[in-house]
GROMACS .gro file of C-alpha atoms in nm:
model
  387
    1MET     CA    1   3.967  -0.766   1.517
    2THR     CA    2   3.886  -0.973   1.258
    3ASN     CA    3   3.609  -0.926   1.007
    4ASN     CA    4   3.365  -1.174   1.153
    5ASN     CA    5   3.382  -0.929   1.524
    6ILE     CA    6   3.357  -0.636   1.323
    7VAL     CA    7   3.052  -0.710   1.148
    8GLN     CA    8   2.862  -0.834   1.494
    9ASN     CA    9   2.953  -0.523   1.649
   10ILE     CA   10   2.693  -0.311   1.372
   11THR     CA   11   2.440  -0.590   1.268
   12ASP     CA   12   2.201  -0.416   1.484
   13LYS     CA   13   2.066  -0.129   1.189
   14LEU     CA   14   2.146  -0.405   0.917
   15GLY     CA   15   1.843  -0.544   0.699
   16LEU     CA   16   1.877  -0.776   0.384
   17VAL     CA   17   1.628  -0.713   0.171
   18MET     CA   18   1.499  -0.988  -0.101
   19SER     CA   19   1.313  -0.999  -0.371
   20GLY     CA   20   1.025  -1.234  -0.582
   21GLY     CA   21   1.059  -1.379  -0.896
   22GLY     CA   22   0.963  -1.740  -0.887
   23ALA     CA   23   1.213  -1.983  -0.947
   24ARG     CA   24   1.473  -1.688  -0.949
   25ALA     CA   25   1.494  -1.680  -0.625
   26ALA     CA   26   1.743  -2.001  -0.559
   27TYR     CA   27   2.016  -1.697  -0.721
   28GLN     CA   28   1.977  -1.516  -0.302
   29VAL     CA   29   2.027  -1.867  -0.187
   30GLY     CA   30   2.343  -1.919  -0.328
   31PHE     CA   31   2.486  -1.524  -0.303
   32LEU     CA   32   2.403  -1.605   0.087
   33ARG     CA   33   2.595  -1.930   0.086
   34SER     CA   34   2.936  -1.753  -0.018
   35LEU     CA   35   2.848  -1.429   0.245
   36SER     CA   36   2.832  -1.721   0.477
   37ARG     CA   37   3.142  -1.906   0.411
   38HIS     CA   38   3.277  -1.568   0.465
   39HIS     CA   39   3.116  -1.453   0.775
   40PRO     CA   40   2.958  -1.732   0.905
   41ASP     CA   41   2.878  -1.560   1.260
   42LEU     CA   42   2.679  -1.252   1.062
   43ASP     CA   43   2.305  -1.205   1.167
   44PHE     CA   44   2.072  -1.013   1.054
   45PRO     CA   45   1.801  -0.843   1.310
   46ILE     CA   46   1.559  -0.743   1.037
   47ILE     CA   47   1.458  -0.951   0.709
   48THR     CA   48   1.200  -0.847   0.420
   49GLY     CA   49   1.094  -1.058   0.189
   50VAL     CA   50   0.854  -1.027  -0.172
   51SER     CA   51   0.670  -1.326  -0.331
   52SER     CA   52   0.942  -1.649  -0.351
   53GLY     CA   53   1.188  -1.357  -0.136
   54ALA     CA   54   0.987  -1.439   0.129
   55ILE     CA   55   1.027  -1.828   0.149
   56ASN     CA   56   1.384  -1.711   0.203
   57ALA     CA   57   1.266  -1.389   0.439
   58ALA     CA   58   1.063  -1.680   0.635
   59TYR     CA   59   1.301  -1.920   0.674
   60LEU     CA   60   1.571  -1.747   0.792
   61ALA     CA   61   1.442  -1.548   1.041
   62ASN     CA   62   1.219  -1.878   1.192
   63GLU     CA   63   1.543  -2.130   1.206
   64SER     CA   64   1.785  -2.113   1.450
   65GLY     CA   65   2.197  -2.176   1.395
   66SER     CA   66   2.426  -1.947   1.284
   67LEU     CA   67   2.419  -1.762   0.894
   68LEU     CA   68   2.619  -2.047   0.778
   69ASP     CA   69   2.427  -2.376   0.956
   70LYS     CA   70   2.135  -2.225   0.848
   71VAL     CA   71   2.235  -2.121   0.486
   72ASP     CA   72   2.370  -2.468   0.409
   73ARG     CA   73   1.985  -2.572   0.488
   74LEU     CA   74   1.827  -2.369   0.247
   75VAL     CA   75   2.101  -2.464  -0.012
   76ASP     CA   76   2.070  -2.847   0.083
   77ILE     CA   77   1.652  -2.731   0.044
   78TRP     CA   78   1.658  -2.523  -0.296
   79SER     CA   79   1.854  -2.811  -0.457
   80GLY     CA   80   1.660  -3.094  -0.379
   81LEU     CA   81   1.390  -2.926  -0.559
   82THR     CA   82   1.161  -3.003  -0.873
   83ILE     CA   83   0.894  -2.874  -1.042
   84ASP     CA   84   0.696  -3.126  -0.898
   85HIS     CA   85   0.808  -3.026  -0.543
   86VAL     CA   86   0.582  -2.645  -0.632
   87PHE     CA   87   0.249  -2.741  -0.808
   88ARG     CA   88   0.120  -3.030  -0.969
   89VAL     CA   89   0.273  -3.121  -1.297
   90ASP     CA   90   0.035  -3.430  -1.425
   91SER     CA   91  -0.130  -3.501  -1.661
   92PRO     CA   92  -0.469  -3.487  -1.517
   93SER     CA   93  -0.392  -3.137  -1.275
   94ILE     CA   94  -0.297  -2.948  -1.562
   95ALA     CA   95  -0.590  -3.035  -1.837
   96ARG     CA   96  -0.843  -2.978  -1.510
   97HIS     CA   97  -0.703  -2.701  -1.460
   98VAL     CA   98  -0.605  -2.588  -1.838
   99PHE     CA   99  -1.060  -2.669  -1.948
  100SER     CA  100  -1.167  -2.462  -1.636
  101TRP     CA  101  -1.024  -2.130  -1.789
  102GLY     CA  102  -1.086  -2.218  -2.113
  103LEU     CA  103  -1.482  -2.305  -1.990
  104ARG     CA  104  -1.537  -2.005  -1.839
  105MET     CA  105  -1.356  -1.814  -2.205
  106LEU     CA  106  -1.551  -1.934  -2.390
  107THR     CA  107  -1.921  -1.912  -2.209
  108GLY     CA  108  -1.832  -1.527  -2.166
  109GLY     CA  109  -1.803  -1.665  -1.755
  110ALA     CA  110  -2.155  -1.821  -1.714
  111THR     CA  111  -1.973  -2.098  -1.569
  112ASN     CA  112  -1.888  -2.099  -1.174
  113PRO     CA  113  -1.636  -1.934  -1.090
  114VAL     CA  114  -1.440  -2.143  -0.828
  115THR     CA  115  -1.369  -2.411  -1.045
  116ALA     CA  116  -1.081  -2.138  -1.229
  117ARG     CA  117  -0.939  -1.962  -0.976
  118SER     CA  118  -0.553  -2.083  -1.176
  119LEU     CA  119  -0.345  -2.243  -1.363
  120VAL     CA  120  -0.138  -2.496  -1.170
  121ASP     CA  121  -0.291  -2.635  -0.818
  122THR     CA  122   0.037  -2.528  -0.565
  123GLY     CA  123  -0.059  -2.752  -0.273
  124PRO     CA  124   0.299  -2.914  -0.314
  125ILE     CA  125   0.398  -2.637  -0.234
  126ARG     CA  126   0.236  -2.554   0.095
  127ASN     CA  127   0.311  -2.892   0.195
  128MET     CA  128   0.688  -2.889   0.173
  129LEU     CA  129   0.668  -2.548   0.329
  130THR     CA  130   0.471  -2.624   0.620
  131SER     CA  131   0.703  -2.952   0.704
  132ILE     CA  132   1.001  -2.733   0.640
  133LEU     CA  133   0.932  -2.451   0.874
  134LYS     CA  134   0.732  -2.655   1.137
  135PRO     CA  135   0.426  -2.491   1.238
  136GLU     CA  136   0.264  -2.488   1.528
  137ASP     CA  137  -0.120  -2.379   1.566
  138GLY     CA  138  -0.085  -2.201   1.193
  139LYS     CA  139   0.287  -2.007   1.318
  140LEU     CA  140   0.612  -1.956   1.285
  141THR     CA  141   0.719  -2.005   1.616
  142GLY     CA  142   1.125  -2.031   1.596
  143ILE     CA  143   1.017  -1.624   1.472
  144ALA     CA  144   0.875  -1.564   1.768
  145ARG     CA  145   1.211  -1.761   1.988
  146ASN     CA  146   1.466  -1.542   1.806
  147ILE     CA  147   1.296  -1.185   1.841
  148LEU     CA  148   1.279  -1.310   2.169
  149GLU     CA  149   1.656  -1.394   2.194
  150ARG     CA  150   1.748  -1.072   2.077
  151LYS     CA  151   1.870  -1.290   1.758
  152LEU     CA  152   1.529  -1.111   1.546
  153LYS     CA  153   1.467  -0.724   1.593
  154ALA     CA  154   1.176  -0.791   1.312
  155ILE     CA  155   1.070  -0.993   0.989
  156SER     CA  156   0.802  -0.879   0.729
  157ILE     CA  157   0.657  -0.986   0.459
  158THR     CA  158   0.449  -0.836   0.245
  159ALA     CA  159   0.184  -0.929  -0.030
  160SER     CA  160  -0.108  -0.701  -0.225
  161SER     CA  161  -0.415  -0.691  -0.117
  162TYR     CA  162  -0.694  -0.780  -0.377
  163THR     CA  163  -0.959  -0.639  -0.159
  164THR     CA  164  -0.817  -0.290  -0.089
  165GLY     CA  165  -0.506  -0.304  -0.346
  166GLN     CA  166  -0.310  -0.184  -0.078
  167SER     CA  167   0.015  -0.353  -0.036
  168ILE     CA  168   0.030  -0.510   0.281
  169SER     CA  169   0.356  -0.569   0.441
  170TRP     CA  170   0.280  -0.818   0.773
  171VAL     CA  171   0.573  -0.745   1.039
  172GLN     CA  172   0.670  -0.946   1.325
  173GLY     CA  173   0.905  -0.770   1.563
  174ALA     CA  174   1.014  -0.589   1.847
  175ASP     CA  175   0.977  -0.234   1.920
  176VAL     CA  176   0.873  -0.153   1.513
  177LYS     CA  177   0.630   0.121   1.534
  178PRO     CA  178   0.335   0.081   1.243
  179TRP     CA  179   0.346   0.286   0.916
  180GLN     CA  180   0.139   0.373   0.679
  181ARG     CA  181   0.174   0.549   0.334
  182ALA     CA  182  -0.059   0.604   0.040
  183HIS     CA  183  -0.118   0.271  -0.185
  184ARG     CA  184   0.055   0.071   0.167
  185LYS     CA  185   0.075  -0.025   0.534
  186SER     CA  186   0.192  -0.219   0.779
  187VAL     CA  187   0.030  -0.479   0.967
  188ALA     CA  188   0.131  -0.697   1.281
  189ALA     CA  189   0.099  -1.027   1.263
  190ASP     CA  190   0.258  -1.359   1.394
  191ILE     CA  191   0.403  -1.504   0.997
  192THR     CA  192   0.220  -1.760   0.883
  193ILE     CA  193   0.248  -2.013   0.611
  194ASP     CA  194  -0.063  -1.798   0.470
  195HIS     CA  195   0.156  -1.502   0.439
  196ILE     CA  196   0.390  -1.644   0.276
  197MET     CA  197   0.145  -1.818   0.059
  198ALA     CA  198  -0.045  -1.507  -0.006
  199SER     CA  199   0.327  -1.301  -0.085
  200ALA     CA  200   0.455  -1.551  -0.399
  201SER     CA  201   0.108  -1.632  -0.478
  202LEU     CA  202   0.205  -1.492  -0.943
  203PRO     CA  203  -0.127  -1.321  -1.083
  204MET     CA  204  -0.299  -1.598  -1.241
  205PHE     CA  205  -0.085  -1.839  -1.246
  206PHE     CA  206  -0.084  -1.931  -0.891
  207PRO     CA  207  -0.410  -1.928  -0.664
  208SER     CA  208  -0.454  -1.633  -0.419
  209VAL     CA  209  -0.499  -1.680  -0.073
  210TYR     CA  210  -0.738  -1.566   0.184
  211VAL     CA  211  -0.561  -1.451   0.546
  212ASN     CA  212  -0.764  -1.261   0.800
  213GLY     CA  213  -1.117  -1.166   0.562
  214SER     CA  214  -0.932  -1.064   0.205
  215TRP     CA  215  -0.782  -1.197  -0.048
  216TYR     CA  216  -0.420  -1.193  -0.109
  217GLY     CA  217  -0.196  -1.181  -0.436
  218ASP     CA  218   0.217  -1.139  -0.486
  219GLY     CA  219   0.380  -0.887  -0.289
  220GLY     CA  220   0.541  -0.737  -0.561
  221ILE     CA  221   0.202  -0.579  -0.755
  222ARG     CA  222   0.188  -0.315  -0.564
  223LEU     CA  223   0.499  -0.237  -0.394
  224THR     CA  224   0.603   0.058  -0.486
  225ALA     CA  225   0.879   0.110  -0.264
  226PRO     CA  226   1.018  -0.264  -0.164
  227LEU     CA  227   1.320  -0.109   0.044
  228SER     CA  228   1.078   0.080   0.261
  229PRO     CA  229   0.981  -0.190   0.490
  230ALA     CA  230   1.346  -0.271   0.568
  231ILE     CA  231   1.364   0.099   0.611
  232HIS     CA  232   1.057   0.182   0.810
  233MET     CA  233   1.205  -0.127   1.054
  234GLY     CA  234   1.497   0.072   1.150
  235ALA     CA  235   1.767  -0.034   0.957
  236THR     CA  236   1.986   0.225   0.769
  237ARG     CA  237   2.218  -0.041   0.608
  238LEU     CA  238   2.053  -0.248   0.347
  239LEU     CA  239   2.163  -0.569   0.119
  240ALA     CA  240   1.966  -0.606  -0.121
  241ILE     CA  241   1.917  -0.942  -0.348
  242SER     CA  242   1.769  -0.824  -0.626
  243THR     CA  243   1.666  -1.150  -0.906
  244ARG     CA  244   1.722  -0.860  -1.236
  245HIS     CA  245   2.006  -0.887  -1.393
  246VAL     CA  246   2.088  -0.517  -1.574
  247PRO     CA  247   2.208  -0.547  -1.928
  248SER     CA  248   2.505  -0.364  -2.039
  249PRO     CA  249   2.525  -0.066  -2.270
  250ALA     CA  250   2.649  -0.403  -2.471
  251GLU     CA  251   2.354  -0.607  -2.431
  252LEU     CA  252   2.083  -0.340  -2.550
  253ALA     CA  253   2.308  -0.290  -2.841
  254SER     CA  254   2.316  -0.661  -2.936
  255ARG     CA  255   1.942  -0.689  -2.852
  256THR     CA  256   1.839  -0.368  -3.047
  257ALA     CA  257   2.009  -0.522  -3.359
  258ARG     CA  258   1.801  -0.879  -3.399
  259ILE     CA  259   1.513  -0.858  -3.532
  260ASP     CA  260   1.231  -1.100  -3.362
  261ASP     CA  261   0.898  -1.217  -3.460
  262TYR     CA  262   0.585  -1.051  -3.315
  263PRO     CA  263   0.632  -1.104  -2.965
  264SER     CA  264   0.492  -1.349  -2.813
  265PRO     CA  265   0.210  -1.352  -2.485
  266ALA     CA  266   0.489  -1.574  -2.349
  267LYS     CA  267   0.707  -1.260  -2.427
  268VAL     CA  268   0.484  -0.963  -2.329
  269MET     CA  269   0.424  -1.152  -1.987
  270GLY     CA  270   0.754  -1.179  -1.933
  271ALA     CA  271   0.802  -0.752  -1.971
  272MET     CA  272   0.518  -0.715  -1.741
  273TYR     CA  273   0.650  -0.959  -1.460
  274ASN     CA  274   0.945  -0.762  -1.504
  275ALA     CA  275   0.781  -0.441  -1.513
  276VAL     CA  276   0.567  -0.452  -1.122
  277PHE     CA  277   0.791  -0.739  -0.942
  278LEU     CA  278   1.192  -0.660  -1.019
  279ASP     CA  279   1.207  -0.263  -1.242
  280VAL     CA  280   1.109  -0.142  -0.903
  281PHE     CA  281   1.401  -0.215  -0.753
  282GLU     CA  282   1.643  -0.040  -0.895
  283ASN     CA  283   1.325   0.214  -0.917
  284ASP     CA  284   1.369   0.252  -0.543
  285ALA     CA  285   1.687   0.243  -0.527
  286LEU     CA  286   1.752   0.516  -0.677
  287ARG     CA  287   1.483   0.720  -0.499
  288LEU     CA  288   1.708   0.643  -0.150
  289GLU     CA  289   2.035   0.791  -0.282
  290ARG     CA  290   1.802   1.093  -0.427
  291VAL     CA  291   1.673   1.101  -0.071
  292ASN     CA  292   2.007   1.012   0.121
  293SER     CA  293   2.232   1.323  -0.126
  294LEU     CA  294   1.967   1.536   0.025
  295ILE     CA  295   1.981   1.481   0.327
  296ARG     CA  296   2.359   1.553   0.370
  297HIS     CA  297   2.343   1.888   0.217
  298LEU     CA  298   2.067   1.989   0.435
  299PRO     CA  299   2.108   2.105   0.897
  300ALA     CA  300   2.043   1.841   1.100
  301ASP     CA  301   1.757   1.981   1.187
  302LYS     CA  302   1.640   2.001   0.901
  303CYS     CA  303   1.595   1.668   0.829
  304GLU     CA  304   1.314   1.593   1.053
  305GLY     CA  305   1.433   1.293   1.168
  306LEU     CA  306   1.536   1.116   0.857
  307VAL     CA  307   1.889   0.936   0.828
  308PRO     CA  308   2.132   0.850   0.538
  309VAL     CA  309   2.034   0.452   0.466
  310LYS     CA  310   2.339   0.265   0.362
  311LEU     CA  311   2.260   0.014   0.011
  312LEU     CA  312   2.468  -0.240  -0.150
  313MET     CA  313   2.192  -0.380  -0.435
  314LEU     CA  314   2.345  -0.704  -0.549
  315ARG     CA  315   2.239  -0.834  -0.879
  316PRO     CA  316   2.310  -1.131  -1.123
  317SER     CA  317   2.583  -1.130  -1.372
  318GLU     CA  318   2.349  -1.324  -1.616
  319ASP     CA  319   2.037  -1.260  -1.777
  320LEU     CA  320   1.796  -1.509  -1.543
  321GLY     CA  321   1.535  -1.498  -1.898
  322ASN     CA  322   1.788  -1.636  -2.156
  323LEU     CA  323   1.947  -1.925  -1.933
  324ALA     CA  324   1.591  -2.040  -1.872
  325ALA     CA  325   1.495  -2.128  -2.215
  326ARG     CA  326   1.806  -2.321  -2.245
  327TYR     CA  327   1.663  -2.568  -1.950
  328GLU     CA  328   1.290  -2.547  -2.146
  329PRO     CA  329   1.287  -2.899  -2.287
  330GLN     CA  330   1.400  -3.088  -2.018
  331LEU     CA  331   1.024  -2.961  -1.835
  332PRO     CA  332   0.767  -3.179  -1.780
  333GLY     CA  333   0.575  -3.281  -2.067
  334PRO     CA  334   0.222  -3.162  -2.002
  335PHE     CA  335   0.362  -2.848  -1.858
  336ARG     CA  336   0.634  -2.805  -2.108
  337PHE     CA  337   0.300  -2.819  -2.388
  338MET     CA  338   0.117  -2.578  -2.236
  339THR     CA  339   0.395  -2.277  -2.186
  340ARG     CA  340   0.486  -2.377  -2.559
  341SER     CA  341   0.129  -2.268  -2.591
  342TRP     CA  342   0.242  -1.918  -2.489
  343GLY     CA  343   0.509  -1.900  -2.714
  344THR     CA  344   0.774  -1.955  -2.498
  345ARG     CA  345   0.950  -2.137  -2.818
  346GLU     CA  346   0.935  -1.822  -3.017
  347SER     CA  347   1.158  -1.591  -2.759
  348ARG     CA  348   1.557  -1.572  -2.718
  349SER     CA  349   1.453  -1.438  -2.390
  350THR     CA  350   1.185  -1.620  -2.156
  351ASP     CA  351   1.184  -1.417  -1.827
  352MET     CA  352   0.821  -1.512  -1.716
  353LEU     CA  353   0.936  -1.904  -1.787
  354SER     CA  354   1.238  -1.875  -1.541
  355LEU     CA  355   0.952  -1.771  -1.301
  356VAL     CA  356   0.840  -2.080  -1.304
  357MET     CA  357   1.159  -2.330  -1.351
  358PHE     CA  358   1.187  -2.500  -1.094
  359GLN     CA  359   1.406  -2.741  -1.257
  360SER     CA  360   1.653  -2.892  -1.030
  361ASP     CA  361   1.872  -2.807  -1.316
  362TYR     CA  362   1.873  -2.470  -1.383
  363ILE     CA  363   1.845  -2.417  -0.948
  364GLN     CA  364   2.192  -2.558  -0.939
  365HIS     CA  365   2.289  -2.310  -1.222
  366LEU     CA  366   2.113  -2.027  -1.060
  367ILE     CA  367   2.251  -2.080  -0.688
  368GLU     CA  368   2.649  -2.188  -0.857
  369MET     CA  369   2.620  -1.869  -1.055
  370GLY     CA  370   2.506  -1.682  -0.658
  371GLU     CA  371   2.820  -1.789  -0.553
  372ARG     CA  372   3.018  -1.721  -0.785
  373ASP     CA  373   2.918  -1.377  -0.804
  374ALA     CA  374   2.930  -1.259  -0.413
  375ASP     CA  375   3.292  -1.390  -0.430
  376ALA     CA  376   3.369  -1.166  -0.699
  377ARG     CA  377   3.214  -0.934  -0.496
  378MET     CA  378   3.334  -0.945  -0.154
  379GLU     CA  379   3.610  -0.739  -0.074
  380GLU     CA  380   3.337  -0.433  -0.178
  381ILE     CA  381   3.035  -0.663   0.037
  382ALA     CA  382   3.312  -0.670   0.376
  383SER     CA  383   3.390  -0.300   0.302
  384PHE     CA  384   3.025  -0.237   0.283
  385LEU     CA  385   2.992  -0.432   0.660
  386LYS     CA  386   3.240  -0.321   0.833
  387SER     CA  387   3.168   0.075   0.723
   0.00000   0.00000   0.00000
């Protein structure tokens, strides 16, 4: 029996979890390209995405064909991406948004607040997603088709409600029980472009999105348990792709030995974005392992229906913030001028800039890194899929 046949026999419980990270999501695409080359017919019946990971999740859930076919098309999309496909970077647009924010700050908010909603105009990415995903009456009809044909069980897209302060996971799927916890809950929905745009809306940088009576922002803001939606939807085996590099002790020692200048706004914002959007992935993985250990040591009649969930966490082998600094000089002039005012040139690592570095050369580097990292761990991945 081949690896592919073995994989096909266990996919009913297999979930794919993709974190956020703006442009960093290109790394996930590279990883998936390697995976699809080794397992071209692999199915992910349960798919979840947050922030830019929601874009990849929606594409995989909406498209038809084998994993290899879908990922090849997704690679082509990301490879052809430039920053002006995501948001406007022309001088008038940048100047208008910066001026609106500056005027609001100088006047104490006395000006009309509608004029200052974000730092950039994200109309281009909405238009691109509409062209690629081809919604009908606003809905991504390919998701419903794949669910009906039993190629997909469920997809979850998560965003943060500015109205209620909750993490909302929009779920489209078959036989999925709703869930609610202290600060997060599921909502049944037919996935639309608005859901994706809401999940990927970086605070302050991208505009909030109005969905069904509430304003929403990036899904990572309040999502304290990013693995939980896939588990609630029935997954007992999770393949999770993070976009956060975990430094080795040697790397940390090297950073400690360096003396940086006073932290710039970009440095502080990057640390905050990492803490809010990416670090929780690692924390949730640790919590899951502790729960698994507890379940294994409890009698079956004491587990209250809980079962162990196997997790394979995949991370970049390089610091994507450090990498972004190499490509910063190629950014469009007006946008580069704005970001440098935040101090992006005053730090060795530009984590914040890496989120919006939709430069084709940077994206291509991430895709290649993701594929290379997956190739290096493919034996481990294959063992996980067969287990």
